[in-house]
């Protein structure tokens, strides 16, 4: 018996756990990726909107200060950026709550937000006006710059722009807008919190979904494992996987698995029966041999007559055993012939004629009639020796079980399914009950008579096994006392198919020769 594999001492992670983890991580990861993409996109849209607002504010302020031709001063800036609630800062600059003048401008009104500050500087960097105090120092710029800044001191959008006189094109000052974007950061924070909450829910839901799916998909595997355990515990048990109420690959697997168990069971039963049949069949010749040897042992040494008789009988029995063993071997090989001879072809006309002629020669007391309606060459996909063997078995039985009328008719003709062969005798016939059994192994209608005629009850089993292996069929019609007709049906093949099969066989042989030569060379 083959060694059983060692059971795993350390239990690996169960499949359900792995499956759940993979599904959960997959769903969770997808959720996170999409969320990040969405938030990044939203963030960018909000930033763009804010940038647009700041650009418009810069343009509005520039428009108001552009008519000034000299360096900006309180006097030139204030009338243009008037405010009802302005205050002067210690450094001399003016701070004011936006109301009226430039702050009435719908765009500039946006600057009046608590988190935004607008500052105007002269061209030497002195602060002249600020809408709200801001710590961010001015850095002079040649062009307008708007960027997101997070330097510890300030976090938000920082915009700087030079102010140029529209009259003489001279640089007259600078403008700086610091936007803390409080609403933006608050919104982003809220979004991230919502996403974190949703991610936790997604993780929970995906774990549950993964677990549910894993359980659903793994249920058949559990059933299969239980069934295997059942079969391992009790090899002859008829336990099978219960059918799954689903129509998918897993139910196909279960069907295939149950089918395989049935086939294995049948195979085991057949093997058991075969061994039983064989030992039963061998018991008689062995008992006969033993009897003769005992006779020889007791009397044979002194009595030459007993010696001679017993030796002849023993030899005959040994011969019978030999033929029995030979037939048993043929029977066991007969079900794999299509694999052993995949490219074999046989010419029916030739084979039938030859076998009938051989019988005419061996049994001159019989009349053999051949009714051959085959047109020229008719081929079957079959090893020629096997076709001969089948015809020999049927003709041999015909001869063995004929009585006074020593006549045998053989016929061959084409029909819709291929070729039909028949072997008819006019002998003792077979009863309907026996007709069902004559193809069974070791079955003989009259054991003693059949044994007398050298029959082992295997001929028809071998013939049937061979024919079925070549996808044909065999049947028998019989009338007790009048005779029997054995009919064979075989599929034929066209001459083109014969040529293809012959070419394939030649190629196979060449390849085999090549391999053999290579082997010899490598051995040298
Ligand atoms: P055997 O070697 O005993 O002939 P077979 O398998 O060829 O074994 O046949 C099985 C049994 O079927 C035979 O023992 C015989 O009783 C019966 N049988 C076979 N062929 C014929 C026939 N042509 N006429 C009558 N009985 C037959």
Short mmCIF file of C-alpha atoms and ligand atoms in Angstrom, two decimals:
data_model
loop_
_atom_site.label_atom_id
_atom_site.label_comp_id
_atom_site.label_asym_id
_atom_site.label_seq_id
_atom_site.Cartn_x
_atom_site.Cartn_y
_atom_site.Cartn_z
CA UNK A 1 0.00 0.00 0.00
CA UNK A 2 1.22 3.48 -0.78
CA UNK A 3 2.42 5.50 2.19
CA UNK A 4 -0.16 7.92 3.55
CA UNK A 5 1.15 11.49 3.55
CA UNK A 6 2.07 12.79 7.00
CA UNK A 7 -0.75 14.89 8.41
CA UNK A 8 0.21 18.55 8.77
CA UNK A 9 1.19 19.04 12.38
CA UNK A 10 1.15 22.81 12.15
CA UNK A 11 -2.19 24.06 10.91
CA UNK A 12 -1.82 26.62 8.17
CA UNK A 13 -4.13 29.61 7.95
CA UNK A 14 -7.59 28.41 6.95
CA UNK A 15 -8.64 29.19 3.38
CA UNK A 16 -11.75 31.03 4.62
CA UNK A 17 -9.55 33.39 6.59
CA UNK A 18 -7.25 34.06 3.63
CA UNK A 19 -10.20 34.54 1.34
CA UNK A 20 -11.91 36.94 3.75
CA UNK A 21 -8.67 38.88 4.21
CA UNK A 22 -8.07 39.14 0.45
CA UNK A 23 -11.64 40.29 -0.29
CA UNK A 24 -11.64 42.75 2.63
CA UNK A 25 -8.24 44.22 1.77
CA UNK A 26 -9.22 44.38 -1.91
CA UNK A 27 -12.47 46.26 -1.30
CA UNK A 28 -10.87 48.50 1.33
CA UNK A 29 -7.89 49.34 -0.87
CA UNK A 30 -10.15 50.16 -3.83
CA UNK A 31 -12.25 52.40 -1.59
CA UNK A 32 -9.18 54.24 -0.31
CA UNK A 33 -7.70 54.72 -3.79
CA UNK A 34 -10.97 56.12 -5.13
CA UNK A 35 -11.44 58.34 -2.09
CA UNK A 36 -7.94 59.78 -2.36
CA UNK A 37 -8.45 60.42 -6.07
CA UNK A 38 -11.78 62.12 -5.42
CA UNK A 39 -10.49 64.27 -2.57
CA UNK A 40 -7.39 65.31 -4.54
CA UNK A 41 -9.64 66.35 -7.40
CA UNK A 42 -11.98 68.27 -5.09
CA UNK A 43 -9.04 69.96 -3.36
CA UNK A 44 -7.68 71.09 -6.70
CA UNK A 45 -11.07 72.47 -7.77
CA UNK A 46 -11.42 74.44 -4.50
CA UNK A 47 -7.86 75.78 -4.81
CA UNK A 48 -8.52 76.84 -8.40
CA UNK A 49 -11.69 78.65 -7.30
CA UNK A 50 -9.78 80.44 -4.55
CA UNK A 51 -7.01 81.37 -6.98
CA UNK A 52 -9.65 82.82 -9.32
CA UNK A 53 -11.04 84.98 -6.52
CA UNK A 54 -7.58 86.26 -5.59
CA UNK A 55 -6.70 87.02 -9.21
CA UNK A 56 -9.88 89.03 -9.60
CA UNK A 57 -9.10 90.93 -6.37
CA UNK A 58 -5.59 91.75 -7.58
CA UNK A 59 -6.97 93.03 -10.88
CA UNK A 60 -9.54 95.19 -9.11
CA UNK A 61 -6.94 96.78 -6.81
CA UNK A 62 -4.49 97.27 -9.68
CA UNK A 63 -7.21 98.97 -11.69
CA UNK A 64 -7.83 101.49 -8.94
CA UNK A 65 -4.16 102.26 -8.29
CA UNK A 66 -2.95 102.24 -11.88
CA UNK A 67 -3.68 105.92 -12.58
CA UNK A 68 -1.08 106.89 -9.90
CA UNK A 69 2.21 107.84 -11.57
CA UNK A 70 4.57 108.06 -8.58
CA UNK A 71 5.62 105.82 -5.73
CA UNK A 72 2.52 104.92 -3.69
CA UNK A 73 1.88 106.97 -0.56
CA UNK A 74 -0.88 107.12 1.98
CA UNK A 75 -2.27 110.06 0.18
CA UNK A 76 -2.43 108.45 -3.19
CA UNK A 77 -3.65 105.08 -1.95
CA UNK A 78 -6.20 106.05 0.69
CA UNK A 79 -8.63 108.00 -1.44
CA UNK A 80 -8.72 105.06 -3.78
CA UNK A 81 -9.04 102.47 -1.01
CA UNK A 82 -11.30 104.43 1.30
CA UNK A 83 -12.78 102.76 4.29
CA UNK A 84 -15.20 103.99 6.91
CA UNK A 85 -13.61 102.01 9.71
CA UNK A 86 -9.97 102.38 9.06
CA UNK A 87 -7.26 102.75 11.67
CA UNK A 88 -3.71 103.83 11.39
CA UNK A 89 -1.17 101.26 12.45
CA UNK A 90 1.88 102.12 14.58
CA UNK A 91 4.13 101.81 11.53
CA UNK A 92 2.04 104.49 9.85
CA UNK A 93 0.08 102.16 7.63
CA UNK A 94 -3.69 102.17 7.73
CA UNK A 95 -5.91 99.23 8.62
CA UNK A 96 -9.58 99.35 7.75
CA UNK A 97 -12.71 97.26 7.76
CA UNK A 98 -13.89 97.03 4.24
CA UNK A 99 -16.93 99.18 3.75
CA UNK A 100 -17.43 101.44 0.80
CA UNK A 101 -15.09 102.36 -2.07
CA UNK A 102 -12.95 99.48 -3.18
CA UNK A 103 -14.48 97.18 -0.57
CA UNK A 104 -17.89 97.81 -2.00
CA UNK A 105 -16.63 96.13 -5.10
CA UNK A 106 -18.18 92.70 -5.14
CA UNK A 107 -14.79 91.12 -5.72
CA UNK A 108 -12.95 93.04 -3.09
CA UNK A 109 -15.70 92.24 -0.66
CA UNK A 110 -14.32 88.76 -0.65
CA UNK A 111 -11.08 90.14 0.77
CA UNK A 112 -13.02 91.40 3.70
CA UNK A 113 -13.37 87.81 4.89
CA UNK A 114 -11.93 87.32 8.35
CA UNK A 115 -9.33 84.91 7.09
CA UNK A 116 -8.07 87.10 4.27
CA UNK A 117 -5.84 90.15 4.30
CA UNK A 118 -4.91 92.64 1.61
CA UNK A 119 -1.80 94.76 2.04
CA UNK A 120 -0.43 97.51 -0.20
CA UNK A 121 3.21 98.58 -0.09
CA UNK A 122 5.15 101.40 -1.76
CA UNK A 123 7.91 100.37 -4.07
CA UNK A 124 10.44 100.42 -1.17
CA UNK A 125 8.40 97.80 0.66
CA UNK A 126 6.83 100.11 3.25
CA UNK A 127 3.37 99.06 4.20
CA UNK A 128 0.81 101.71 3.27
CA UNK A 129 -2.46 99.92 3.70
CA UNK A 130 -3.68 96.63 5.14
CA UNK A 131 -7.24 95.39 5.39
CA UNK A 132 -6.33 93.08 8.27
CA UNK A 133 -3.11 92.47 10.13
CA UNK A 134 -0.89 89.71 8.73
CA UNK A 135 2.56 88.53 9.83
CA UNK A 136 3.66 87.48 6.42
CA UNK A 137 6.48 89.84 5.33
CA UNK A 138 6.58 91.16 1.81
CA UNK A 139 8.94 89.72 -0.69
CA UNK A 140 9.19 91.88 -3.75
CA UNK A 141 8.23 90.21 -7.01
CA UNK A 142 8.45 91.16 -10.65
CA UNK A 143 5.38 89.22 -11.66
CA UNK A 144 2.19 88.17 -10.00
CA UNK A 145 2.67 84.98 -7.96
CA UNK A 146 -0.10 83.01 -6.29
CA UNK A 147 0.89 79.91 -4.34
CA UNK A 148 -0.08 77.62 -1.49
CA UNK A 149 2.21 78.13 1.50
CA UNK A 150 2.66 76.25 4.74
CA UNK A 151 5.73 77.58 6.52
CA UNK A 152 4.70 77.23 10.17
CA UNK A 153 3.97 80.94 10.43
CA UNK A 154 1.29 80.93 7.82
CA UNK A 155 -0.77 78.30 6.07
CA UNK A 156 -2.88 79.20 3.10
CA UNK A 157 -2.70 80.95 -0.23
CA UNK A 158 -0.21 83.78 -0.66
CA UNK A 159 -0.44 86.17 -3.60
CA UNK A 160 2.01 88.95 -4.47
CA UNK A 161 1.90 91.35 -7.36
CA UNK A 162 3.81 94.45 -8.47
CA UNK A 163 1.64 97.53 -9.07
CA UNK A 164 2.56 99.35 -12.25
CA UNK A 165 1.37 102.81 -13.28
CA UNK A 166 -0.80 102.70 -16.35
CA UNK A 167 0.27 106.27 -17.14
CA UNK A 168 4.05 105.90 -17.33
CA UNK A 169 4.56 102.15 -16.93
CA UNK A 170 6.66 102.67 -13.78
CA UNK A 171 6.61 100.41 -10.77
CA UNK A 172 4.74 102.27 -8.02
CA UNK A 173 4.28 99.62 -5.29
CA UNK A 174 3.31 96.09 -4.31
CA UNK A 175 0.23 94.22 -3.36
CA UNK A 176 0.12 91.17 -1.07
CA UNK A 177 -2.89 89.01 -0.27
CA UNK A 178 -2.72 86.38 2.46
CA UNK A 179 -5.62 83.99 2.43
CA UNK A 180 -5.85 81.61 5.42
CA UNK A 181 -8.53 79.62 3.57
CA UNK A 182 -10.24 78.69 6.83
CA UNK A 183 -13.34 77.34 5.09
CA UNK A 184 -11.22 75.32 2.70
CA UNK A 185 -9.17 73.67 5.46
CA UNK A 186 -12.28 73.08 7.55
CA UNK A 187 -14.02 71.46 4.57
CA UNK A 188 -10.99 69.31 3.81
CA UNK A 189 -10.76 68.21 7.43
CA UNK A 190 -14.42 67.31 7.43
CA UNK A 191 -14.07 65.36 4.20
CA UNK A 192 -11.14 63.39 5.59
CA UNK A 193 -13.11 62.63 8.75
CA UNK A 194 -16.07 61.43 6.69
CA UNK A 195 -13.74 59.29 4.57
CA UNK A 196 -12.11 57.79 7.65
CA UNK A 197 -15.54 56.91 9.04
CA UNK A 198 -16.64 55.49 5.69
CA UNK A 199 -13.34 53.54 5.43
CA UNK A 200 -14.05 51.93 8.79
CA UNK A 201 -17.55 51.01 7.60
CA UNK A 202 -16.11 49.77 4.28
CA UNK A 203 -13.61 47.62 6.13
CA UNK A 204 -16.34 46.13 8.27
CA UNK A 205 -18.70 45.56 5.35
CA UNK A 206 -15.95 44.13 3.13
CA UNK A 207 -14.88 41.76 5.91
CA UNK A 208 -18.46 40.57 6.31
CA UNK A 209 -18.94 40.24 2.54
CA UNK A 210 -15.59 38.41 2.26
CA UNK A 211 -16.51 36.07 5.08
CA UNK A 212 -19.92 35.36 3.57
CA UNK A 213 -18.45 34.73 0.11
CA UNK A 214 -15.70 32.53 1.53
CA UNK A 215 -18.22 30.46 3.44
CA UNK A 216 -20.43 30.13 0.39
CA UNK A 217 -17.62 29.13 -1.95
CA UNK A 218 -15.85 26.86 0.50
CA UNK A 219 -18.92 24.91 1.53
CA UNK A 220 -18.54 22.40 -1.35
CA UNK A 221 -14.87 21.95 -0.45
CA UNK A 222 -15.90 21.08 3.09
CA UNK A 223 -18.43 18.60 1.70
CA UNK A 224 -15.77 17.09 -0.59
CA UNK A 225 -13.34 16.78 2.34
CA UNK A 226 -15.99 15.10 4.48
CA UNK A 227 -16.75 12.66 1.67
CA UNK A 228 -13.06 11.86 1.19
CA UNK A 229 -12.76 11.28 4.92
CA UNK A 230 -15.77 8.98 4.73
CA UNK A 231 -14.25 7.01 1.83
CA UNK A 232 -10.87 6.86 3.60
CA UNK A 233 -12.49 5.47 6.75
CA UNK A 234 -14.58 2.95 4.84
CA UNK A 235 -13.22 2.33 1.30
CA UNK A 236 -16.25 0.29 0.26
CA UNK A 237 -18.72 2.88 1.53
CA UNK A 238 -21.23 4.32 -0.90
CA UNK A 239 -20.96 7.80 0.63
CA UNK A 240 -21.09 10.55 -2.02
CA UNK A 241 -21.07 14.35 -1.98
CA UNK A 242 -24.66 15.59 -1.66
CA UNK A 243 -25.71 17.54 -4.80
CA UNK A 244 -25.20 21.30 -4.52
CA UNK A 245 -28.22 23.47 -5.17
CA UNK A 246 -26.35 25.57 -7.72
CA UNK A 247 -25.35 25.42 -11.33
CA UNK A 248 -21.70 26.37 -11.64
CA UNK A 249 -18.17 24.95 -11.88
CA UNK A 250 -18.30 23.71 -8.30
CA UNK A 251 -21.41 21.63 -8.92
CA UNK A 252 -19.66 20.28 -12.05
CA UNK A 253 -16.71 19.40 -9.84
CA UNK A 254 -19.00 17.61 -7.39
CA UNK A 255 -20.66 15.66 -10.24
CA UNK A 256 -17.26 14.72 -11.67
CA UNK A 257 -16.00 13.73 -8.25
CA UNK A 258 -19.03 11.55 -7.53
CA UNK A 259 -18.73 10.02 -11.00
CA UNK A 260 -15.07 9.28 -10.34
CA UNK A 261 -15.90 7.61 -7.02
CA UNK A 262 -18.56 5.50 -8.77
CA UNK A 263 -16.09 4.45 -11.46
CA UNK A 264 -13.42 3.61 -8.89
CA UNK A 265 -16.00 1.64 -6.92
CA UNK A 266 -17.06 -0.27 -10.05
CA UNK A 267 -13.43 -0.91 -10.89
CA UNK A 268 -12.72 -2.23 -7.38
CA UNK A 269 -15.84 -4.43 -7.55
CA UNK A 270 -14.82 -5.76 -10.96
CA UNK A 271 -11.31 -6.49 -9.76
CA UNK A 272 -12.70 -8.32 -6.74
CA UNK A 273 -15.09 -10.33 -8.91
CA UNK A 274 -12.32 -11.09 -11.37
CA UNK A 275 -10.03 -12.43 -8.67
CA UNK A 276 -12.90 -14.50 -7.31
CA UNK A 277 -13.77 -15.86 -10.76
CA UNK A 278 -10.16 -16.65 -11.56
CA UNK A 279 -9.51 -18.51 -8.30
CA UNK A 280 -12.78 -20.38 -8.80
CA UNK A 281 -11.82 -21.35 -12.35
CA UNK A 282 -8.34 -22.45 -11.35
CA UNK A 283 -9.64 -24.55 -8.48
CA UNK A 284 -10.91 -27.36 -10.75
CA UNK A 285 -7.74 -27.90 -12.83
CA UNK A 286 -5.59 -27.64 -9.70
CA UNK A 287 -7.83 -30.21 -7.94
CA UNK A 288 -7.62 -32.53 -10.97
CA UNK A 289 -3.82 -32.15 -11.06
CA UNK A 290 -3.59 -32.83 -7.34
CA UNK A 291 -5.74 -35.96 -7.74
CA UNK A 292 -3.51 -37.33 -10.48
CA UNK A 293 -0.33 -36.50 -8.59
CA UNK A 294 -1.67 -38.30 -5.48
CA UNK A 295 -2.56 -41.27 -7.66
CA UNK A 296 0.92 -41.23 -9.11
CA UNK A 297 2.42 -40.91 -5.67
CA UNK A 298 0.48 -43.88 -4.35
CA UNK A 299 0.38 -46.33 -7.27
CA UNK A 300 2.00 -44.76 -10.26
CA UNK A 301 5.56 -45.52 -9.29
CA UNK A 302 4.96 -49.27 -9.64
CA UNK A 303 2.08 -49.36 -12.12
CA UNK A 304 3.16 -48.16 -15.57
CA UNK A 305 -0.46 -48.05 -16.74
CA UNK A 306 -1.51 -45.62 -13.95
CA UNK A 307 1.70 -43.69 -14.52
CA UNK A 308 0.97 -43.25 -18.20
CA UNK A 309 -2.69 -42.38 -17.73
CA UNK A 310 -2.08 -39.90 -14.92
CA UNK A 311 0.76 -38.17 -16.72
CA UNK A 312 -1.36 -37.75 -19.87
CA UNK A 313 -4.29 -36.39 -17.83
CA UNK A 314 -2.03 -34.06 -15.84
CA UNK A 315 -0.43 -32.70 -19.00
CA UNK A 316 -3.86 -32.06 -20.49
CA UNK A 317 -4.90 -30.23 -17.37
CA UNK A 318 -1.73 -28.12 -17.44
CA UNK A 319 -2.46 -27.32 -21.08
CA UNK A 320 -5.96 -26.20 -20.15
CA UNK A 321 -4.60 -24.01 -17.36
CA UNK A 322 -2.14 -22.50 -19.79
CA UNK A 323 -4.91 -21.64 -22.23
CA UNK A 324 -7.01 -20.26 -19.38
CA UNK A 325 -4.18 -18.01 -18.22
CA UNK A 326 -3.58 -16.89 -21.81
CA UNK A 327 -7.25 -16.00 -22.28
CA UNK A 328 -7.40 -14.19 -18.98
CA UNK A 329 -4.44 -12.09 -20.04
CA UNK A 330 -6.12 -11.31 -23.35
CA UNK A 331 -9.28 -10.28 -21.54
CA UNK A 332 -7.45 -7.88 -19.24
CA UNK A 333 -5.69 -6.32 -22.23
CA UNK A 334 -8.80 -6.12 -24.42
CA UNK A 335 -10.12 -2.89 -22.90
CA UNK A 336 -7.11 -0.76 -23.76
CA UNK A 337 -6.69 -1.70 -27.38
CA UNK A 338 -7.69 1.67 -28.81
CA UNK A 339 -4.91 3.24 -26.76
CA UNK A 340 -2.35 0.57 -27.66
CA UNK A 341 -3.16 0.61 -31.38
CA UNK A 342 -4.48 4.10 -32.08
CA UNK A 343 -3.52 4.11 -35.77
CA UNK A 344 -4.30 0.49 -36.65
CA UNK A 345 -6.52 -0.27 -39.66
CA UNK A 346 -7.78 -3.57 -41.04
CA UNK A 347 -9.16 -4.55 -44.44
CA UNK A 348 -12.41 -6.40 -43.67
CA UNK A 349 -12.70 -8.27 -46.98
CA UNK A 350 -9.24 -9.72 -46.75
CA UNK A 351 -9.49 -10.65 -43.07
CA UNK A 352 -12.90 -12.31 -43.32
CA UNK A 353 -11.88 -14.30 -46.42
CA UNK A 354 -8.68 -15.44 -44.81
CA UNK A 355 -10.23 -16.58 -41.52
CA UNK A 356 -13.04 -18.45 -43.28
CA UNK A 357 -10.50 -20.19 -45.57
CA UNK A 358 -8.40 -21.16 -42.54
CA UNK A 359 -11.46 -22.76 -40.92
CA UNK A 360 -12.31 -24.58 -44.15
CA UNK A 361 -8.85 -26.12 -43.98
CA UNK A 362 -8.91 -27.00 -40.26
CA UNK A 363 -12.47 -28.38 -40.29
CA UNK A 364 -12.94 -30.19 -43.60
CA UNK A 365 -16.06 -31.91 -42.22
CA UNK A 366 -17.86 -28.51 -42.03
CA UNK A 367 -19.41 -26.46 -44.81
CA UNK A 368 -18.49 -22.78 -44.57
CA UNK A 369 -20.54 -20.37 -46.68
CA UNK A 370 -19.29 -16.84 -47.07
CA UNK A 371 -21.90 -14.31 -48.18
CA UNK A 372 -19.71 -11.32 -48.85
CA UNK A 373 -21.55 -8.17 -50.04
CA UNK A 374 -18.69 -5.81 -49.27
CA UNK A 375 -17.72 -3.57 -52.21
CA UNK A 376 -13.96 -3.92 -52.70
CA UNK A 377 -11.83 -2.68 -49.87
CA UNK A 378 -13.69 -1.78 -46.68
CA UNK A 379 -11.65 -0.60 -43.70
CA UNK A 380 -12.24 -0.55 -39.99
CA UNK A 381 -10.11 1.27 -37.44
CA UNK A 382 -8.88 -1.85 -35.73
CA UNK A 383 -5.77 -3.93 -35.21
CA UNK A 384 -6.05 -6.74 -37.81
CA UNK A 385 -5.13 -9.50 -35.31
CA UNK A 386 -8.01 -8.43 -33.11
CA UNK A 387 -10.48 -8.65 -35.99
CA UNK A 388 -9.15 -12.13 -36.75
CA UNK A 389 -9.40 -13.08 -33.07
CA UNK A 390 -13.07 -12.04 -32.89
CA UNK A 391 -13.97 -14.02 -36.03
CA UNK A 392 -12.02 -17.03 -34.75
CA UNK A 393 -13.87 -16.96 -31.40
CA UNK A 394 -17.28 -16.88 -33.14
CA UNK A 395 -16.42 -19.52 -35.77
CA UNK A 396 -14.78 -21.71 -33.15
CA UNK A 397 -17.92 -21.54 -30.99
CA UNK A 398 -20.03 -22.28 -34.06
CA UNK A 399 -17.98 -25.43 -34.68
CA UNK A 400 -17.94 -26.40 -30.98
CA UNK A 401 -21.69 -26.04 -30.44
CA UNK A 402 -22.92 -27.48 -33.78
CA UNK A 403 -24.62 -30.85 -33.80
CA UNK A 404 -25.53 -32.92 -36.84
CA UNK A 405 -25.81 -30.06 -39.29
CA UNK A 406 -22.16 -29.13 -39.73
CA UNK A 407 -22.72 -25.90 -41.53
CA UNK A 408 -21.65 -22.31 -40.82
CA UNK A 409 -22.74 -19.14 -42.63
CA UNK A 410 -20.64 -16.01 -42.51
CA UNK A 411 -21.99 -12.77 -43.99
CA UNK A 412 -20.56 -9.29 -44.40
CA UNK A 413 -22.38 -6.20 -45.72
CA UNK A 414 -22.35 -2.44 -45.40
CA UNK A 415 -25.21 -0.69 -43.61
CA UNK A 416 -26.00 2.83 -42.41
CA UNK A 417 -23.79 2.50 -39.29
CA UNK A 418 -20.77 0.92 -40.95
CA UNK A 419 -20.32 -2.76 -41.50
CA UNK A 420 -22.46 -5.67 -40.31
CA UNK A 421 -20.88 -9.11 -39.87
CA UNK A 422 -22.79 -12.26 -38.89
CA UNK A 423 -21.76 -15.81 -38.00
CA UNK A 424 -24.60 -18.32 -38.07
CA UNK A 425 -24.59 -21.94 -36.96
CA UNK A 426 -27.28 -24.60 -36.91
CA UNK A 427 -26.35 -26.17 -33.59
CA UNK A 428 -27.85 -26.44 -30.14
CA UNK A 429 -28.85 -22.77 -29.76
CA UNK A 430 -28.99 -20.71 -26.57
CA UNK A 431 -32.01 -20.13 -24.31
CA UNK A 432 -33.15 -16.47 -23.88
CA UNK A 433 -31.98 -16.53 -20.25
CA UNK A 434 -28.51 -17.74 -21.22
CA UNK A 435 -28.31 -15.29 -24.12
CA UNK A 436 -28.05 -12.49 -21.58
CA UNK A 437 -25.16 -14.18 -19.85
CA UNK A 438 -23.02 -15.74 -22.55
CA UNK A 439 -20.94 -12.55 -22.78
CA UNK A 440 -20.16 -12.66 -19.05
CA UNK A 441 -16.71 -13.86 -18.03
CA UNK A 442 -16.40 -17.55 -17.32
CA UNK A 443 -20.07 -18.12 -18.15
CA UNK A 444 -20.78 -21.46 -19.77
CA UNK A 445 -24.24 -22.86 -20.39
CA UNK A 446 -23.09 -26.40 -19.69
CA UNK A 447 -19.89 -26.26 -17.67
CA UNK A 448 -18.95 -29.91 -18.08
CA UNK A 449 -19.62 -30.03 -21.82
CA UNK A 450 -17.88 -26.76 -22.46
CA UNK A 451 -14.86 -27.90 -20.45
CA UNK A 452 -14.86 -31.09 -22.45
CA UNK A 453 -14.64 -28.97 -25.60
CA UNK A 454 -11.78 -26.95 -24.14
CA UNK A 455 -13.87 -23.85 -23.39
CA UNK A 456 -13.08 -21.55 -20.49
CA UNK A 457 -16.10 -19.30 -20.86
CA UNK A 458 -13.90 -16.36 -21.83
CA UNK A 459 -14.11 -16.31 -25.65
CA UNK A 460 -17.28 -14.20 -25.98
CA UNK A 461 -16.17 -11.86 -23.15
CA UNK A 462 -12.91 -11.20 -25.00
CA UNK A 463 -14.79 -10.68 -28.30
CA UNK A 464 -17.27 -8.27 -26.69
CA UNK A 465 -14.55 -6.34 -24.86
CA UNK A 466 -12.52 -5.95 -28.07
CA UNK A 467 -15.50 -4.87 -30.17
CA UNK A 468 -16.66 -2.33 -27.62
CA UNK A 469 -13.15 -0.96 -27.29
CA UNK A 470 -13.28 -0.28 -31.02
CA UNK A 471 -16.70 1.40 -30.61
CA UNK A 472 -18.68 -1.49 -32.13
CA UNK A 473 -21.36 -3.79 -30.74
CA UNK A 474 -22.13 -7.51 -30.63
CA UNK A 475 -25.43 -9.31 -30.11
CA UNK A 476 -26.87 -12.80 -30.44
CA UNK A 477 -30.11 -14.25 -31.83
CA UNK A 478 -30.83 -17.88 -31.19
CA UNK A 479 -33.47 -20.57 -31.33
CA UNK A 480 -32.86 -23.53 -29.06
CA UNK A 481 -32.31 -26.64 -31.18
CA UNK A 482 -32.02 -24.68 -34.44
CA UNK A 483 -28.91 -22.58 -34.00
CA UNK A 484 -27.58 -19.12 -33.25
CA UNK A 485 -26.55 -15.97 -35.13
CA UNK A 486 -23.86 -13.71 -33.65
CA UNK A 487 -24.00 -10.20 -35.19
CA UNK A 488 -21.27 -7.61 -35.06
CA UNK A 489 -21.56 -3.96 -35.93
CA UNK A 490 -18.37 -1.93 -36.54
CA UNK A 491 -17.83 1.64 -37.73
CA UNK A 492 -15.94 1.87 -41.03
CA UNK A 493 -13.44 4.50 -42.13
CA UNK A 494 -12.72 6.01 -45.55
CA UNK A 495 -9.59 5.26 -47.54
CA UNK A 496 -8.32 8.82 -46.93
CA UNK A 497 -8.58 8.22 -43.19
CA UNK A 498 -6.67 4.96 -43.66
CA UNK A 499 -3.85 6.85 -45.43
CA UNK A 500 -3.72 9.48 -42.69
CA UNK A 501 -3.60 6.81 -39.96
CA UNK A 502 -0.89 4.88 -41.82
CA UNK A 503 1.18 8.06 -42.17
CA UNK A 504 0.73 8.76 -38.47
CA UNK A 505 1.81 5.22 -37.64
CA UNK A 506 4.90 5.50 -39.87
CA UNK A 507 5.85 8.80 -38.24
CA UNK A 508 5.39 7.23 -34.82
CA UNK A 509 7.59 4.27 -35.71
CA UNK A 510 10.30 6.51 -37.17
CA UNK A 511 10.26 8.57 -34.00
CA UNK A 512 10.49 5.41 -31.89
CA UNK A 513 13.41 4.18 -34.04
CA UNK A 514 15.08 7.56 -33.67
CA UNK A 515 14.71 7.44 -29.91
CA UNK A 516 16.07 3.88 -29.82
CA UNK A 517 19.10 4.88 -31.97
CA UNK A 518 19.75 7.89 -29.74
CA UNK A 519 19.60 5.64 -26.71
CA UNK A 520 22.07 3.15 -28.23
CA UNK A 521 24.41 5.99 -29.20
CA UNK A 522 24.25 7.49 -25.73
CA UNK A 523 24.97 4.07 -24.21
CA UNK A 524 28.07 3.60 -26.36
P1 LIG B 1 -16.31 -21.03 -24.26
O1 LIG B 1 -14.86 -20.95 -24.31
O2 LIG B 1 -16.82 -21.83 -23.13
O3 LIG B 1 -16.92 -21.39 -25.56
P2 LIG B 1 -17.50 -18.47 -24.69
O4 LIG B 1 -17.40 -17.26 -23.91
O5 LIG B 1 -17.00 -18.43 -26.08
O6 LIG B 1 -16.75 -19.58 -23.87
O7 LIG B 1 -18.99 -18.92 -24.71
C1 LIG B 1 -19.73 -18.92 -23.51
C2 LIG B 1 -20.83 -19.92 -23.53
O8 LIG B 1 -21.82 -19.55 -24.47
C3 LIG B 1 -20.37 -21.27 -24.01
O9 LIG B 1 -19.88 -22.05 -22.94
C4 LIG B 1 -21.62 -21.84 -24.58
O10 LIG B 1 -22.38 -22.47 -23.58
C5 LIG B 1 -22.38 -20.66 -25.12
N1 LIG B 1 -22.18 -20.49 -26.58
C6 LIG B 1 -21.26 -19.74 -27.18
N2 LIG B 1 -21.39 -19.79 -28.52
C7 LIG B 1 -22.41 -20.60 -28.76
C8 LIG B 1 -23.03 -21.09 -29.97
N3 LIG B 1 -22.62 -20.72 -31.16
N4 LIG B 1 -24.07 -21.93 -29.83
C9 LIG B 1 -24.50 -22.31 -28.63
N5 LIG B 1 -23.95 -21.89 -27.45
C10 LIG B 1 -22.92 -21.08 -27.53
#
